[in-house]
PDB file of C-alpha atoms in Angstrom:
ATOM      1  CA  MET C   1      72.504  87.887-118.445  1.00 47.00           C
ATOM      2  CA  THR C   2      74.432  85.271-116.488  1.00 47.00           C
ATOM      3  CA  THR C   3      73.510  84.228-113.031  1.00 44.00           C
ATOM      4  CA  GLN C   4      75.944  83.274-110.307  1.00 41.00           C
ATOM      5  CA  PRO C   5      75.283  79.986-108.521  1.00 38.00           C
ATOM      6  CA  ILE C   6      74.167  80.405-104.936  1.00 34.00           C
ATOM      7  CA  SER C   7      76.936  79.372-102.586  1.00 32.00           C
ATOM      8  CA  ARG C   8      75.720  77.195 -99.728  1.00 31.00           C
ATOM      9  CA  ARG C   9      77.766  76.300 -96.700  1.00 41.00           C
ATOM     10  CA  ILE C  10      77.971  72.547 -96.381  1.00 38.00           C
ATOM     11  CA  LYS C  11      77.361  71.372 -92.854  1.00 53.00           C
ATOM     12  CA  ALA C  12      79.790  68.879 -91.465  1.00 62.00           C
ATOM     13  CA  ASP C  13      78.482  65.761 -89.777  1.00 75.00           C
ATOM     14  CA  LEU C  14      78.699  66.687 -86.081  1.00 79.00           C
ATOM     15  CA  SER C  15      76.881  63.617 -84.743  1.00 79.00           C
ATOM     16  CA  PHE C  16      80.146  62.442 -83.178  1.00 83.00           C
ATOM     17  CA  VAL C  17      79.734  65.299 -80.681  1.00 85.00           C
ATOM     18  CA  LEU C  18      76.098  64.559 -79.850  1.00 91.00           C
ATOM     19  CA  THR C  19      76.269  60.788 -79.561  1.00 92.00           C
ATOM     20  CA  PRO C  20      78.254  60.534 -76.280  1.00 93.00           C
ATOM     21  CA  VAL C  21      76.022  63.136 -74.606  1.00 95.00           C
ATOM     22  CA  LEU C  22      72.920  61.213 -75.662  1.00 95.00           C
ATOM     23  CA  ARG C  23      74.244  58.130 -73.861  1.00 95.00           C
ATOM     24  CA  VAL C  24      73.824  59.838 -70.454  1.00 97.00           C
ATOM     25  CA  PRO C  25      70.688  58.400 -68.828  1.00 97.00           C
ATOM     26  CA  ASP C  26      67.603  60.685 -69.132  1.00 97.00           C
ATOM     27  CA  VAL C  27      69.131  62.868 -71.870  1.00 97.00           C
ATOM     28  CA  GLN C  28      66.417  63.309 -74.494  1.00 96.00           C
ATOM     29  CA  HIS C  29      67.914  65.489 -77.231  1.00 95.00           C
ATOM     30  CA  ALA C  30      71.050  67.470 -78.036  1.00 95.00           C
ATOM     31  CA  MET C  31      71.732  70.238 -80.534  1.00 95.00           C
ATOM     32  CA  ILE C  32      74.567  72.357 -81.753  1.00 93.00           C
ATOM     33  CA  ILE C  33      73.248  75.836 -82.487  1.00 94.00           C
ATOM     34  CA  THR C  34      74.751  79.066 -83.709  1.00 92.00           C
ATOM     35  CA  ALA C  35      74.631  82.351 -81.849  1.00 91.00           C
ATOM     36  CA  ASP C  36      72.332  83.727 -84.525  1.00 92.00           C
ATOM     37  CA  GLY C  37      69.705  81.031 -84.025  1.00 94.00           C
ATOM     38  CA  PHE C  38      70.363  78.266 -86.540  1.00 94.00           C
ATOM     39  CA  PHE C  39      71.099  74.627 -85.841  1.00 92.00           C
ATOM     40  CA  GLU C  40      74.246  72.898 -87.016  1.00 90.00           C
ATOM     41  CA  ALA C  41      73.260  69.467 -85.812  1.00 90.00           C
ATOM     42  CA  HIS C  42      70.546  67.816 -83.741  1.00 92.00           C
ATOM     43  CA  SER C  43      69.584  64.412 -82.456  1.00 91.00           C
ATOM     44  CA  GLY C  44      66.563  63.500 -84.484  1.00 86.00           C
ATOM     45  CA  LEU C  45      64.161  66.366 -83.946  1.00 91.00           C
ATOM     46  CA  ASP C  46      61.967  67.205 -86.899  1.00 91.00           C
ATOM     47  CA  ALA C  47      63.301  70.152 -88.917  1.00 90.00           C
ATOM     48  CA  GLU C  48      60.610  72.598 -87.801  1.00 94.00           C
ATOM     49  CA  ALA C  49      61.119  71.824 -84.090  1.00 95.00           C
ATOM     50  CA  ALA C  50      64.916  72.066 -84.505  1.00 94.00           C
ATOM     51  CA  GLU C  51      64.602  75.446 -86.199  1.00 95.00           C
ATOM     52  CA  LYS C  52      62.259  76.825 -83.522  1.00 97.00           C
ATOM     53  CA  LEU C  53      64.368  75.505 -80.677  1.00 97.00           C
ATOM     54  CA  ALA C  54      67.564  76.902 -82.161  1.00 96.00           C
ATOM     55  CA  ALA C  55      65.979  80.369 -82.401  1.00 97.00           C
ATOM     56  CA  VAL C  56      64.510  80.229 -78.873  1.00 97.00           C
ATOM     57  CA  VAL C  57      67.779  78.986 -77.341  1.00 97.00           C
ATOM     58  CA  ALA C  58      69.731  81.726 -79.143  1.00 96.00           C
ATOM     59  CA  SER C  59      67.341  84.297 -77.644  1.00 96.00           C
ATOM     60  CA  LEU C  60      67.802  82.732 -74.234  1.00 96.00           C
ATOM     61  CA  LEU C  61      71.591  82.974 -74.639  1.00 94.00           C
ATOM     62  CA  ALA C  62      71.315  86.631 -75.674  1.00 93.00           C
ATOM     63  CA  ALA C  63      69.249  87.346 -72.582  1.00 95.00           C
ATOM     64  CA  GLY C  64      71.760  85.468 -70.402  1.00 93.00           C
ATOM     65  CA  ARG C  65      74.701  87.403 -71.871  1.00 92.00           C
ATOM     66  CA  GLY C  66      72.867  90.694 -71.420  1.00 93.00           C
ATOM     67  CA  THR C  67      71.987  89.858 -67.833  1.00 94.00           C
ATOM     68  CA  SER C  68      75.517  88.754 -67.053  1.00 93.00           C
ATOM     69  CA  GLU C  69      77.128  91.825 -68.603  1.00 93.00           C
ATOM     70  CA  THR C  70      74.644  94.184 -66.951  1.00 94.00           C
ATOM     71  CA  TYR C  71      75.099  92.710 -63.460  1.00 94.00           C
ATOM     72  CA  TYR C  72      78.733  91.568 -63.495  1.00 94.00           C
ATOM     73  CA  GLY C  73      80.180  93.996 -66.059  1.00 91.00           C
ATOM     74  CA  SER C  74      81.125  93.972 -69.720  1.00 86.00           C
ATOM     75  CA  ARG C  75      83.991  91.497 -69.229  1.00 86.00           C
ATOM     76  CA  SER C  76      81.707  88.824 -67.863  1.00 87.00           C
ATOM     77  CA  VAL C  77      81.663  85.610 -69.891  1.00 87.00           C
ATOM     78  CA  LEU C  78      78.513  83.468 -69.929  1.00 88.00           C
ATOM     79  CA  ARG C  79      79.526  79.875 -69.184  1.00 91.00           C
ATOM     80  CA  THR C  80      76.270  77.989 -68.717  1.00 93.00           C
ATOM     81  CA  VAL C  81      72.568  78.597 -69.120  1.00 95.00           C
ATOM     82  CA  MET C  82      70.229  76.197 -67.381  1.00 96.00           C
ATOM     83  CA  VAL C  83      66.431  76.139 -67.496  1.00 97.00           C
ATOM     84  CA  GLU C  84      64.433  73.906 -65.186  1.00 97.00           C
ATOM     85  CA  THR C  85      60.859  72.912 -65.918  1.00 97.00           C
ATOM     86  CA  GLN C  86      58.557  70.304 -64.427  1.00 97.00           C
ATOM     87  CA  HIS C  87      59.432  68.068 -67.365  1.00 97.00           C
ATOM     88  CA  GLY C  88      63.218  68.405 -67.198  1.00 97.00           C
ATOM     89  CA  TYR C  89      66.175  70.646 -67.895  1.00 98.00           C
ATOM     90  CA  LEU C  90      67.887  72.504 -70.693  1.00 98.00           C
ATOM     91  CA  PHE C  91      71.632  72.998 -70.405  1.00 97.00           C
ATOM     92  CA  VAL C  92      73.526  75.246 -72.837  1.00 97.00           C
ATOM     93  CA  ILE C  93      77.276  75.868 -72.931  1.00 95.00           C
ATOM     94  CA  PRO C  94      79.578  77.553 -75.446  1.00 93.00           C
ATOM     95  CA  ALA C  95      81.070  75.142 -77.974  1.00 90.00           C
ATOM     96  CA  ALA C  96      83.197  76.180 -80.946  1.00 82.00           C
ATOM     97  CA  GLU C  97      83.351  79.768 -82.155  1.00 81.00           C
ATOM     98  CA  SER C  98      79.846  81.324 -82.181  1.00 86.00           C
ATOM     99  CA  SER C  99      78.184  78.022 -81.507  1.00 90.00           C
ATOM    100  CA  TYR C 100      76.666  76.308 -78.498  1.00 94.00           C
ATOM    101  CA  LEU C 101      75.830  72.827 -77.295  1.00 95.00           C
ATOM    102  CA  ALA C 102      72.268  72.506 -75.960  1.00 96.00           C
ATOM    103  CA  VAL C 103      71.065  69.388 -74.161  1.00 97.00           C
ATOM    104  CA  PHE C 104      67.460  68.628 -73.180  1.00 97.00           C
ATOM    105  CA  THR C 105      66.893  66.138 -70.390  1.00 97.00           C
ATOM    106  CA  GLY C 106      64.187  64.579 -68.263  1.00 98.00           C
ATOM    107  CA  PRO C 107      63.663  65.620 -64.617  1.00 97.00           C
ATOM    108  CA  ASN C 108      65.693  62.811 -63.072  1.00 97.00           C
ATOM    109  CA  VAL C 109      68.983  63.371 -64.927  1.00 97.00           C
ATOM    110  CA  ALA C 110      72.269  63.437 -63.075  1.00 97.00           C
ATOM    111  CA  MET C 111      73.204  67.039 -63.809  1.00 96.00           C
ATOM    112  CA  ASP C 112      76.887  66.595 -63.050  1.00 96.00           C
ATOM    113  CA  ASN C 113      77.135  63.755 -65.584  1.00 96.00           C
ATOM    114  CA  VAL C 114      75.449  65.825 -68.264  1.00 97.00           C
ATOM    115  CA  ILE C 115      77.701  68.853 -67.742  1.00 95.00           C
ATOM    116  CA  TYR C 116      80.806  66.661 -67.581  1.00 96.00           C
ATOM    117  CA  GLU C 117      79.988  64.950 -70.883  1.00 95.00           C
ATOM    118  CA  MET C 118      79.046  68.255 -72.492  1.00 95.00           C
ATOM    119  CA  GLN C 119      82.425  69.748 -71.522  1.00 94.00           C
ATOM    120  CA  LYS C 120      84.247  66.731 -72.953  1.00 93.00           C
ATOM    121  CA  GLN C 121      82.391  66.963 -76.246  1.00 92.00           C
ATOM    122  CA  VAL C 122      82.910  70.713 -76.536  1.00 91.00           C
ATOM    123  CA  GLN C 123      86.657  70.092 -76.342  1.00 89.00           C
ATOM    124  CA  THR C 124      86.300  67.452 -79.096  1.00 83.00           C
ATOM    125  CA  LEU C 125      84.245  69.830 -81.234  1.00 81.00           C
ATOM    126  CA  GLY C 126      86.781  72.636 -80.754  1.00 76.00           C
ATOM    127  CA  LYS C 127      89.594  70.413 -82.009  1.00 73.00           C
ATOM    128  CA  ALA C 128      87.561  69.256 -84.994  1.00 67.00           C
ATOM    129  CA  MET C 129      86.575  72.805 -85.942  1.00 63.00           C
ATOM    130  CA  ALA C 130      90.183  74.068 -85.646  1.00 60.00           C
ATOM    131  CA  VAL C 131      91.184  72.224 -88.818  1.00 51.00           C
ATOM    132  CA  PRO C 132      90.133  74.354 -91.804  1.00 55.00           C
ATOM    133  CA  PRO C 133      88.153  72.550 -94.470  1.00 52.00           C
ATOM    134  CA  ARG C 134      89.867  71.822 -97.782  1.00 50.00           C
ATOM    135  CA  ARG C 135      88.725  73.990-100.658  1.00 56.00           C
ATOM    136  CA  GLY C 136      88.676  72.878-104.255  1.00 53.00           C
ATOM    137  CA  ALA C 137      86.625  72.465-107.367  1.00 47.00           C
ATOM    138  CA  ALA C 138      84.834  69.475-105.893  1.00 48.00           C
ATOM    139  CA  ASP C 139      83.431  71.680-103.106  1.00 48.00           C
ATOM    140  CA  GLU C 140      81.417  73.744-105.609  1.00 49.00           C
ATOM    141  CA  GLU C 141      79.489  70.695-106.785  1.00 49.00           C
ATOM    142  CA  ALA C 142      79.078  69.037-103.383  1.00 46.00           C
ATOM    143  CA  PRO C 143      75.568  67.991-102.513  1.00 48.00           C
ATOM    144  CA  ALA C 144      73.609  70.297-100.213  1.00 49.00           C
ATOM    145  CA  PRO C 145      72.135  69.051 -96.920  1.00 48.00           C
ATOM    146  CA  ASP C 146      68.416  68.480 -96.567  1.00 56.00           C
ATOM    147  CA  ALA C 147      66.191  70.533 -94.254  1.00 57.00           C
ATOM    148  CA  ASP C 148      67.409  68.492 -91.292  1.00 54.00           C
ATOM    149  CA  GLY C 149      71.064  69.293 -91.998  1.00 50.00           C
ATOM    150  CA  ARG C 150      71.753  65.737 -93.176  1.00 50.00           C
ATOM    151  CA  PHE C 151      73.181  64.504 -96.471  1.00 43.00           C
ATOM    152  CA  ALA C 152      71.380  61.897 -98.602  1.00 47.00           C
TER     153      ALA C 152
END
């Protein structure tokens, strides 16, 4: 009996999208998450926290989409989700296809600066994701990322 190797999707290094957002004063963390609750990149959270946050934010997005569609109609497009707590804010906007940029900040952040930088980086991410990855024999033996989505 022969076994087929398990195919794993290799995550691209998306830190170039997070870095400019993290330069905004009072921004604490940033993540790129998928609509189904996984993270593609994050700014130094431990793996367990990143996994939990990605799942929670995906649920929040699903609730936001459901609320928007129920109130405004099925053609309504969710543009931004914002959560305010006593400790700061969470901003989430659509990024590339089926992915979102989530930014966690402190309470004194300049919201307009955060949203502006997020929009700029989403455009950058969209351009980067529009180029299909090259496929070849080398891809089959490429190293897999660790639990944090980083390569050794």
